Short mmCIF file of C-alpha atoms and ligand atoms in Angstrom, two decimals:
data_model
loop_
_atom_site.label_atom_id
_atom_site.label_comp_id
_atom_site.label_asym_id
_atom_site.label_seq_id
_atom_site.Cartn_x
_atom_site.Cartn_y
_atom_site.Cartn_z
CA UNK A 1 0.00 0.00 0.00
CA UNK A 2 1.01 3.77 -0.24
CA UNK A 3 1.21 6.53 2.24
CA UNK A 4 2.34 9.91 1.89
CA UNK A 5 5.24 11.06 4.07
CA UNK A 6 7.25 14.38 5.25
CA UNK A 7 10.72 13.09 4.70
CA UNK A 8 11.94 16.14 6.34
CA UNK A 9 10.56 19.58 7.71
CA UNK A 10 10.57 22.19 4.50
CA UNK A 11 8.45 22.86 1.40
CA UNK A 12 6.43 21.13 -0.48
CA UNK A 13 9.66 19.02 -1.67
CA UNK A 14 9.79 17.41 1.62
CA UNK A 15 6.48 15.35 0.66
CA UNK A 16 7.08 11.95 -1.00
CA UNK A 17 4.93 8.91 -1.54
CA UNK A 18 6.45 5.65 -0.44
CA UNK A 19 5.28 1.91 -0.45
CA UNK A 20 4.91 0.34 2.58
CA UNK A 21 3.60 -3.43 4.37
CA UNK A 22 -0.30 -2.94 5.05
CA UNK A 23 -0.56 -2.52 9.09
CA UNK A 24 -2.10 -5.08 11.21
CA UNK A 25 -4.82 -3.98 13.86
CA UNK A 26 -3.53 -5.14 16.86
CA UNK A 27 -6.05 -5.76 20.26
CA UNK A 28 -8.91 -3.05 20.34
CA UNK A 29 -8.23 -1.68 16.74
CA UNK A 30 -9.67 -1.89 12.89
CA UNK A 31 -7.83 -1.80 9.57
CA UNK A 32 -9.53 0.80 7.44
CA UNK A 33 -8.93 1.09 3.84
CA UNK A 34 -8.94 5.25 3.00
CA UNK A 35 -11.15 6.54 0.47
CA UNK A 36 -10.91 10.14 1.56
CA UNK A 37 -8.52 11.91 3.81
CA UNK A 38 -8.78 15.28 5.12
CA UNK A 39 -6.62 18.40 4.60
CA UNK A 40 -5.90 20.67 7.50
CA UNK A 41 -4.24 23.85 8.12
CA UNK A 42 -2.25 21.81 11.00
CA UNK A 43 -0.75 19.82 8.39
CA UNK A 44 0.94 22.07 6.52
CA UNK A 45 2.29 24.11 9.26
CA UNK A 46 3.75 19.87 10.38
CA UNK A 47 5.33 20.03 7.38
CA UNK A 48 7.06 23.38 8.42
CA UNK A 49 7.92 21.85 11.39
CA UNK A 50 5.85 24.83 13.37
CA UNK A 51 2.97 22.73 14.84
CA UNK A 52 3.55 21.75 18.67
CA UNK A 53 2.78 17.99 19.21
CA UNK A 54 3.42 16.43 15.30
CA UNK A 55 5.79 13.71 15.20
CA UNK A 56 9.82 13.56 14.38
CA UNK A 57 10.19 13.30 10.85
CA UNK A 58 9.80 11.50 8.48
CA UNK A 59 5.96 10.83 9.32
CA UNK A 60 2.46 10.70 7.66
CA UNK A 61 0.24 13.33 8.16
CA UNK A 62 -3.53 13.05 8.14
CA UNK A 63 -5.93 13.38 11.29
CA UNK A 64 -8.87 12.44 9.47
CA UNK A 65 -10.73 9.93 7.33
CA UNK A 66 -13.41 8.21 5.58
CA UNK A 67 -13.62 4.42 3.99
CA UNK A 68 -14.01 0.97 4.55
CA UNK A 69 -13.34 -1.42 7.63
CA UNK A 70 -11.08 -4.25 6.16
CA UNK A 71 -10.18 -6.07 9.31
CA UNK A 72 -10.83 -6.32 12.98
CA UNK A 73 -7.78 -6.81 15.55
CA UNK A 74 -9.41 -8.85 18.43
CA UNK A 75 -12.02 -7.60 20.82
CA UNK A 76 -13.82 -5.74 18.30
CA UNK A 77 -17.53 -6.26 18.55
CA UNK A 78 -18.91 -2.68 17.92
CA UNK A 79 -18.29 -3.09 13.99
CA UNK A 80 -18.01 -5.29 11.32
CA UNK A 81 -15.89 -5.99 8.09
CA UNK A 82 -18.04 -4.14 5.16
CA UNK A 83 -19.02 -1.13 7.19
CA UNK A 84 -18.62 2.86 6.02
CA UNK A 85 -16.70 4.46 8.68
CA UNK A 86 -15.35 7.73 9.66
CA UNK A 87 -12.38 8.09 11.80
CA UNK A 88 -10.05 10.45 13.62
CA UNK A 89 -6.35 9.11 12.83
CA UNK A 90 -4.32 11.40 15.00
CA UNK A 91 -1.88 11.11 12.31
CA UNK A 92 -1.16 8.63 9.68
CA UNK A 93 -4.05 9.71 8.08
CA UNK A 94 -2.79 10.22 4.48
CA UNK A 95 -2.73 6.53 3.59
CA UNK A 96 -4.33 4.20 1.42
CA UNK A 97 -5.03 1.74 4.36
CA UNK A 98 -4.54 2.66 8.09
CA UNK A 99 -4.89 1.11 11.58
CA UNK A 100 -6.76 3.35 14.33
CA UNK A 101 -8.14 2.33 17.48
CA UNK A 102 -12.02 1.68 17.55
CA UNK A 103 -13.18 4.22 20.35
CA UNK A 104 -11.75 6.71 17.29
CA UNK A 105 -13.99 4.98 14.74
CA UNK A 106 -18.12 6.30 13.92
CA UNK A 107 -20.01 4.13 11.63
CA UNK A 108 -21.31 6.38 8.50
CA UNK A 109 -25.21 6.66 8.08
CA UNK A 110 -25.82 5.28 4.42
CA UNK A 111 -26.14 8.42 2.90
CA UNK A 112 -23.77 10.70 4.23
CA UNK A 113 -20.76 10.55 1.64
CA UNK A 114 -16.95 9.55 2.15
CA UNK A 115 -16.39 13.55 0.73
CA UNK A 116 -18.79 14.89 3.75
CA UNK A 117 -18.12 12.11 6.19
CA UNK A 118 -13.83 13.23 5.71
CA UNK A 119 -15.03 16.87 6.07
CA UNK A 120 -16.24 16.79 9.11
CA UNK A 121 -14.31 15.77 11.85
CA UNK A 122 -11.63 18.26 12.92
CA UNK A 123 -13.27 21.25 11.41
CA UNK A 124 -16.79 20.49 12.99
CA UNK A 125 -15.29 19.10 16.34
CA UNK A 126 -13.54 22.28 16.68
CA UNK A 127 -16.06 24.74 16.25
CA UNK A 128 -18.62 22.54 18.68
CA UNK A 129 -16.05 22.67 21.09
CA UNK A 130 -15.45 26.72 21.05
CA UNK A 131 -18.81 27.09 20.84
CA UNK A 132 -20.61 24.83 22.67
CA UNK A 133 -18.40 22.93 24.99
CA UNK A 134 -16.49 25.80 26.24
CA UNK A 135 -18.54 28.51 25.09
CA UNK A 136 -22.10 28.12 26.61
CA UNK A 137 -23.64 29.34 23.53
CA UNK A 138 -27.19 30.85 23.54
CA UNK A 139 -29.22 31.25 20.86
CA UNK A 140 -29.05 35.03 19.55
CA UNK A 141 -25.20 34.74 20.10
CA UNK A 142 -23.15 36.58 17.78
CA UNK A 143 -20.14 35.35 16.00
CA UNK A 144 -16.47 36.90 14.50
CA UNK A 145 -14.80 33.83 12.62
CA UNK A 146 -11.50 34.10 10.75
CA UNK A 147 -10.52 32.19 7.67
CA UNK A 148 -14.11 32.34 7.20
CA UNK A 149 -14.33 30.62 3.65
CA UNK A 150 -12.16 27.45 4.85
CA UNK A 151 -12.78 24.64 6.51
CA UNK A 152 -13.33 25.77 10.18
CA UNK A 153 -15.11 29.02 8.89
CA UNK A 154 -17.87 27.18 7.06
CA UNK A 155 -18.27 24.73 9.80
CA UNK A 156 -18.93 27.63 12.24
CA UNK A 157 -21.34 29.38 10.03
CA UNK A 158 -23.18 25.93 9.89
CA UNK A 159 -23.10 25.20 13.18
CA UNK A 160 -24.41 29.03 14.12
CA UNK A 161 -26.99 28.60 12.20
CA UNK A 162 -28.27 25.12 13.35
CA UNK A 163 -27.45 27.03 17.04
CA UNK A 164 -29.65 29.75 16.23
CA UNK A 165 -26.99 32.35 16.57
CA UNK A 166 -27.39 36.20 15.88
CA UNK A 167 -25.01 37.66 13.17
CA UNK A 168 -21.88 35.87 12.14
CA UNK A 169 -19.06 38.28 10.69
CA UNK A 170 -16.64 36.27 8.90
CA UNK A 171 -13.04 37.88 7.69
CA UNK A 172 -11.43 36.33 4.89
CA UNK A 173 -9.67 37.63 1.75
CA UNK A 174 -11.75 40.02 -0.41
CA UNK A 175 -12.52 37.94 -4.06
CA UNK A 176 -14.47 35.25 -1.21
CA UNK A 177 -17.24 38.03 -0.54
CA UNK A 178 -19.72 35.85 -2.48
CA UNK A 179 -19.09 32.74 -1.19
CA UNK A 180 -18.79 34.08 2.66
CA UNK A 181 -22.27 35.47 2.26
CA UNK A 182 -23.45 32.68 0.88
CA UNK A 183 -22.63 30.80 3.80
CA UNK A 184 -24.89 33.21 5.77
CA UNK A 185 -21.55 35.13 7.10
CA UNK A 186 -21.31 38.80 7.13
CA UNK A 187 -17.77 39.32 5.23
CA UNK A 188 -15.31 41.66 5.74
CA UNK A 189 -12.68 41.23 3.31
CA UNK A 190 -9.21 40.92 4.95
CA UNK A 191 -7.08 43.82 6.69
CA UNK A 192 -10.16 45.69 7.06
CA UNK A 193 -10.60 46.88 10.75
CA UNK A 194 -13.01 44.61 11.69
CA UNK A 195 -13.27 45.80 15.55
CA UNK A 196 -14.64 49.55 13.67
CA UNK A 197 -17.29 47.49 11.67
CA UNK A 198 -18.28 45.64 14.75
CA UNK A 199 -18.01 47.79 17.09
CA UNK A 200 -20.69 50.06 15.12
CA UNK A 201 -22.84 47.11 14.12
CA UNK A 202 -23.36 45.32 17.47
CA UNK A 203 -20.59 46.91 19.84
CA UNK A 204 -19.20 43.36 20.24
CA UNK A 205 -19.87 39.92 19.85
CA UNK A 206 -20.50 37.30 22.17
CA UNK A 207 -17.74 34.76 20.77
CA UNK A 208 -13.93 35.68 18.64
CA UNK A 209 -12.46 32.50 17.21
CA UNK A 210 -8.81 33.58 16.30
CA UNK A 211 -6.86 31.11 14.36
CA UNK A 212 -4.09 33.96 13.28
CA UNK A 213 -2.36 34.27 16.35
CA UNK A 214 -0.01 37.06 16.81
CA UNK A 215 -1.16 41.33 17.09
CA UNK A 216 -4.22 40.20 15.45
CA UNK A 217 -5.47 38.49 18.80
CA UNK A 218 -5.77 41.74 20.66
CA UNK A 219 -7.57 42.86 17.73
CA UNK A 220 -10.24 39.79 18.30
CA UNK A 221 -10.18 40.51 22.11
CA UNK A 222 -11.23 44.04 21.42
CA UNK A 223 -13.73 42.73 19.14
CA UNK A 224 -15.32 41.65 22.00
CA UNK A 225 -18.77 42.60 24.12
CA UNK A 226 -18.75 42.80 28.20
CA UNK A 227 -18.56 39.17 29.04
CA UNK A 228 -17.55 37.43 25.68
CA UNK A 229 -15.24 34.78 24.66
CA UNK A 230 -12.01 34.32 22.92
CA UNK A 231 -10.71 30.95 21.54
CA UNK A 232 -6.75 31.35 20.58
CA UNK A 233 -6.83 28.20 18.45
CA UNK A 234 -4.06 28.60 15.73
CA UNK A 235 -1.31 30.71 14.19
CA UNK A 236 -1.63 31.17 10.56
CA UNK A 237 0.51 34.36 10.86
CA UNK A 238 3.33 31.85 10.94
CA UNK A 239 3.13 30.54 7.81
CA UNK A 240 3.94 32.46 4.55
CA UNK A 241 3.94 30.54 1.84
CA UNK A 242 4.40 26.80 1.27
CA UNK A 243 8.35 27.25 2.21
CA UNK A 244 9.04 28.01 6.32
CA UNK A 245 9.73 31.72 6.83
CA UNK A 246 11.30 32.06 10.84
CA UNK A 247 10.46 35.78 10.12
CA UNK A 248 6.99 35.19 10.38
CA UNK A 249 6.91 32.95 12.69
CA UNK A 250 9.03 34.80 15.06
CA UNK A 251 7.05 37.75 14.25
CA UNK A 252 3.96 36.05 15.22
CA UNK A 253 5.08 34.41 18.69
CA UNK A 254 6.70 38.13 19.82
CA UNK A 255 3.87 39.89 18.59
CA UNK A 256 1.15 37.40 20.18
CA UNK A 257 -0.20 39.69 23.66
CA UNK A 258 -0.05 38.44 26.99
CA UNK A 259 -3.30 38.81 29.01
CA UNK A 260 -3.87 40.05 32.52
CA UNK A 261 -6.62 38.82 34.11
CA UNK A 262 -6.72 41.70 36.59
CA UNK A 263 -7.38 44.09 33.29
CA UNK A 264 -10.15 41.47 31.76
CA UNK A 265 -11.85 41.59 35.07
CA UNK A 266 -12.93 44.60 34.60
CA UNK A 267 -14.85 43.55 30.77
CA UNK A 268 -15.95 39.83 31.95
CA UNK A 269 -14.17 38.64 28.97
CA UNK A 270 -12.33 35.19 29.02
CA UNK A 271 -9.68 33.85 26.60
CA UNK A 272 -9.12 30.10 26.17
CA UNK A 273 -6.18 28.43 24.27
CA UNK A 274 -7.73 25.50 22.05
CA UNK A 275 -5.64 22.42 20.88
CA UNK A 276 -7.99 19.67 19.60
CA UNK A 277 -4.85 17.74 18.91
CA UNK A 278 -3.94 18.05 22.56
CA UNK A 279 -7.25 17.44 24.11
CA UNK A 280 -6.97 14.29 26.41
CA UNK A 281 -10.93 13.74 27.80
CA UNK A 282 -12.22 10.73 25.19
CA UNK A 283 -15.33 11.26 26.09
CA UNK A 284 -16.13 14.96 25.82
CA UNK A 285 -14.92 14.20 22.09
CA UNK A 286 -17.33 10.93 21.91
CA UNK A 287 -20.45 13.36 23.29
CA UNK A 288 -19.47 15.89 20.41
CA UNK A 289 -18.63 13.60 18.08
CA UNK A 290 -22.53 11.79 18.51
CA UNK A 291 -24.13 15.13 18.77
CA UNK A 292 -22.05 16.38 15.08
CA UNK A 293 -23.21 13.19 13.57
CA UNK A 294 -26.97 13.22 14.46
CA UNK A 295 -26.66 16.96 12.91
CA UNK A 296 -25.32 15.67 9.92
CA UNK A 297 -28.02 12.88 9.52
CA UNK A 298 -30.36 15.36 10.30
CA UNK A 299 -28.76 18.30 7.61
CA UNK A 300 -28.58 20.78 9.74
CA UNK A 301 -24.83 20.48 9.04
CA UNK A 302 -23.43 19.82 4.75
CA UNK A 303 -19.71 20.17 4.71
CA UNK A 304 -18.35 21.97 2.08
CA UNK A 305 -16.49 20.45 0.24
CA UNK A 306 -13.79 22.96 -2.00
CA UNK A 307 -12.20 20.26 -4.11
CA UNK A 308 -10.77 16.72 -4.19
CA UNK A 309 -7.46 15.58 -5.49
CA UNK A 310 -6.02 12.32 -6.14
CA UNK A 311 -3.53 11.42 -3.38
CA UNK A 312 -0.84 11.37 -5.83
CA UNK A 313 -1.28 15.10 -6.73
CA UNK A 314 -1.28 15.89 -2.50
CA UNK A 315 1.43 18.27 -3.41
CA UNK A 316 -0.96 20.44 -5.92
CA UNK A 317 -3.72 20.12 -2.86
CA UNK A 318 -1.39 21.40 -0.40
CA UNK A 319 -0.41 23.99 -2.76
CA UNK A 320 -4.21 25.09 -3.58
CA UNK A 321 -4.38 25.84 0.25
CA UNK A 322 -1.10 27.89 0.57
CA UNK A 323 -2.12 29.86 -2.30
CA UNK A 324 -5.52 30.69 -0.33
CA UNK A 325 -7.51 29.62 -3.15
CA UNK A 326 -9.41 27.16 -1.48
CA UNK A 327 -13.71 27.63 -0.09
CA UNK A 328 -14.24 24.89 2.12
CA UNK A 329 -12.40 21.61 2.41
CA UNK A 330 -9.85 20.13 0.61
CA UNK A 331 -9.91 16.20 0.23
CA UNK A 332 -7.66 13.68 -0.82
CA UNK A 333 -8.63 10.71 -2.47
CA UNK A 334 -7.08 7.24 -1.63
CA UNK A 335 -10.04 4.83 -2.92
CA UNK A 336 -9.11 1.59 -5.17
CA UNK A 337 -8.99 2.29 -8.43
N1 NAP B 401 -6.62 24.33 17.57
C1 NAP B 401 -7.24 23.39 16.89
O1 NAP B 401 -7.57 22.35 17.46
C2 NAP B 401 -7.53 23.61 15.44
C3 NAP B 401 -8.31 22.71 14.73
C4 NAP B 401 -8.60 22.98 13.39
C5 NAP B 401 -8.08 24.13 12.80
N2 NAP B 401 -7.30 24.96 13.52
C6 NAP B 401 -6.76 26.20 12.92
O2 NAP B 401 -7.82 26.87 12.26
C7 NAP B 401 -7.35 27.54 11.11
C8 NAP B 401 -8.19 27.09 9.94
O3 NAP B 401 -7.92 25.73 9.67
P1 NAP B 401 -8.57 24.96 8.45
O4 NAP B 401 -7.92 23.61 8.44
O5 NAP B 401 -10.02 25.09 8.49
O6 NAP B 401 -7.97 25.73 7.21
P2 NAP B 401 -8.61 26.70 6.17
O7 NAP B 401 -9.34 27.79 6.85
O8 NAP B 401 -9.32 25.94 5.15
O9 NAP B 401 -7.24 27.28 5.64
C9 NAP B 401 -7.04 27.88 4.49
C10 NAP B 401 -7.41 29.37 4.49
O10 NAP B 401 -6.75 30.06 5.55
C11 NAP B 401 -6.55 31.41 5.16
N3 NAP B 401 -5.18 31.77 5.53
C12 NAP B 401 -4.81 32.56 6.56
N4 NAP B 401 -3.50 32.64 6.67
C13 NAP B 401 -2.97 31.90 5.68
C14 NAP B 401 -1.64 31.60 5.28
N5 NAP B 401 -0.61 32.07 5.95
N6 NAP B 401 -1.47 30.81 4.21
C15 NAP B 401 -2.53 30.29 3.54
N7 NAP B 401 -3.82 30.54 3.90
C16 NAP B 401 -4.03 31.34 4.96
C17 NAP B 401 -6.84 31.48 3.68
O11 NAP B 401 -8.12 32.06 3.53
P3 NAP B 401 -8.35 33.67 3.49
O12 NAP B 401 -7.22 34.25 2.73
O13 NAP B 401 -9.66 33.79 2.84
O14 NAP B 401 -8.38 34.07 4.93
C18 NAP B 401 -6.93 30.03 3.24
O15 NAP B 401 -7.80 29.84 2.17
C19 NAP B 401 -5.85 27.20 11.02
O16 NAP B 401 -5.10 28.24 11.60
C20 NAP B 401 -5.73 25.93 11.84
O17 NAP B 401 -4.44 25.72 12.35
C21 NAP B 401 -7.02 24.73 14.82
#
């Protein structure tokens, strides 16, 4: 079988595809066989060697997929060789066939697709978790989301919606205006002051998800309204370009503010730091992961779906992402032939 690896921490020349034995699910674990593996942000910044937690190289990326359970390692009773699956890999997930543990496994209802079922995890999980997990949302809440047209930004406007939230501003660059309202996001096109616009509009929202990092944090904090939230759940200021620049990333770590919480006293605003990758309660992912599903069987939430390449061409994906060219989710496909 084939997997895609990052030989080495750099560009998009450190990806190669190599052949490797076909894993074995050991005690407590399935053999899946991939049809569609998720892109994420998180991987490419892997590849730059700037994401805390990834591996030592060379290792497969991939937290997510979609397919087919091949095999079952012993103990397995909960599914059965045949059935559609979707799975969180932690990594490893860009692989024609891959071994994962079977509390990370979620049968697929029959007509949810391997392109939506791939979608969903991380960006969806994510969101729920800001929002509802650690968030206490209310319906009427309103919204600022960054990298509004991608993955995590249509997953928020989804899940808003199905919430009931008030208005959703979403920032992202200015040729997505269409597509941003079309998700049922306000836009405001990039390097716009978006505290000014919201400020006016609403004079703050209830939740700022900031996956920049960097100055543009305070910016979300001020973005704020007396006792909202802020979820600090990425740096995408670090990356510039598909080749590692320390500039920016050393830019973005200096320039990222400290908080007192003596000085947010005073606004009843909270900031939490968000890893999924990190996140160590199973089952606060399990409750999330049922309550995402039953949405998605319900269609209250439709991933969107961007575009799907043929593992082989990961490096054009990858690229497609880097150039910002991407609305929605980017997919790779591993399926047979
Ligand atoms: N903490 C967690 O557990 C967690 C989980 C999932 C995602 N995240 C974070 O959430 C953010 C979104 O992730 P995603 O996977 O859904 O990706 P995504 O939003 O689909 O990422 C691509 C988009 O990000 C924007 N962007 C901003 N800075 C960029 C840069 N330096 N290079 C290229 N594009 C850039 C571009 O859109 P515009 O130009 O339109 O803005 C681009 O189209 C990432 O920062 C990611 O690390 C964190």
């Amino acid at each position: 079988m084939k997997r895609v690896v990052y030989a080495r921490r750099g560009g998009l020349e450190a990806i190669e595809i190599i052949e490797d034995e076909v894993p074995n699910p050991s005690t407590g674990q399935v053999l899946i066989e991939v049809h569609r593996a998720g892109i994420n942000f998180a991987d490419l910044m892997m590849r730059q060697g700037l994401y805390g937690g990834a591996p030592d190289f060379p290792f497969t990326p991939g937290y997510e997929i979609s397919g087919i359970v091949r095999e079952l390692g012993s103990g397995v009773t909960s599914l059965a060789i045949g059935d559609r699956v979707v799975s969180f890999t932690g990594f490893g997930g860009y692989a024609e066939q891959v071994v994962v543990d079977v509390e990370r496994v979620w049968p697929l209802p029959e007509d949810v697709s391997f392109d939506a079922a791939a979608a969903m995890p991380v960006t969806y999980l994510t969101a729920h978790h800001m929002l509802v997990h650690l968030g206490n949302f209310k319906p009427g809440d309103t919204i600022l989301v960054h990298h509004a047209a991608g993955g995590v930004g249509t997953a928020t406007a989804q899940l808003a919606k199905a919430l009931d939230s008030g208005a959703v501003y979403g920032t992202a660059s200015p040729n997505k205006s269409d597509f941003v309202e079309s998700q049922g996001m306000i836009h405001i096109p990039r390097g716009e002051d978006f505290v000014k616009r919201i400020k006016k509009e609403v004079g703050g929202v209830h939740h700022a998800l900031d996956p920049v990092g960097g100055k543009h944090v305070m910016d979300s904090y001020r973005a704020l309204r007396n006792g909202g939230r802020l979820y600090v759940f990425g740096a995408s200021s670090a990356v510039n370009g598909p080749k590692r620049s320390m500039w920016a990333a050393l830019k973005m770590w200096r320039s990222t503010p400290q908080f007192n919480p003596l000085k947010m006293m005073n606004s009843n605003k909270s900031v939490f730091g968000v890893h999924m990758g990190q996140w160590k309660d199973e089952d606060v992912i399990r409750e999330q992961m049922v309550s995402l599903s039953k949405m998605l069987e319900l269609g209250l939430i439709d991933p969107v779906v961007d575009s799907v390449y043929r593992f082989e061409d990961v490096v054009k994906a990858q690229k497609h992402i880097h150039d910002r060219g991407n609305r929605g989710k980017v997919l790779l496909d591993f399926s047979p032939k």
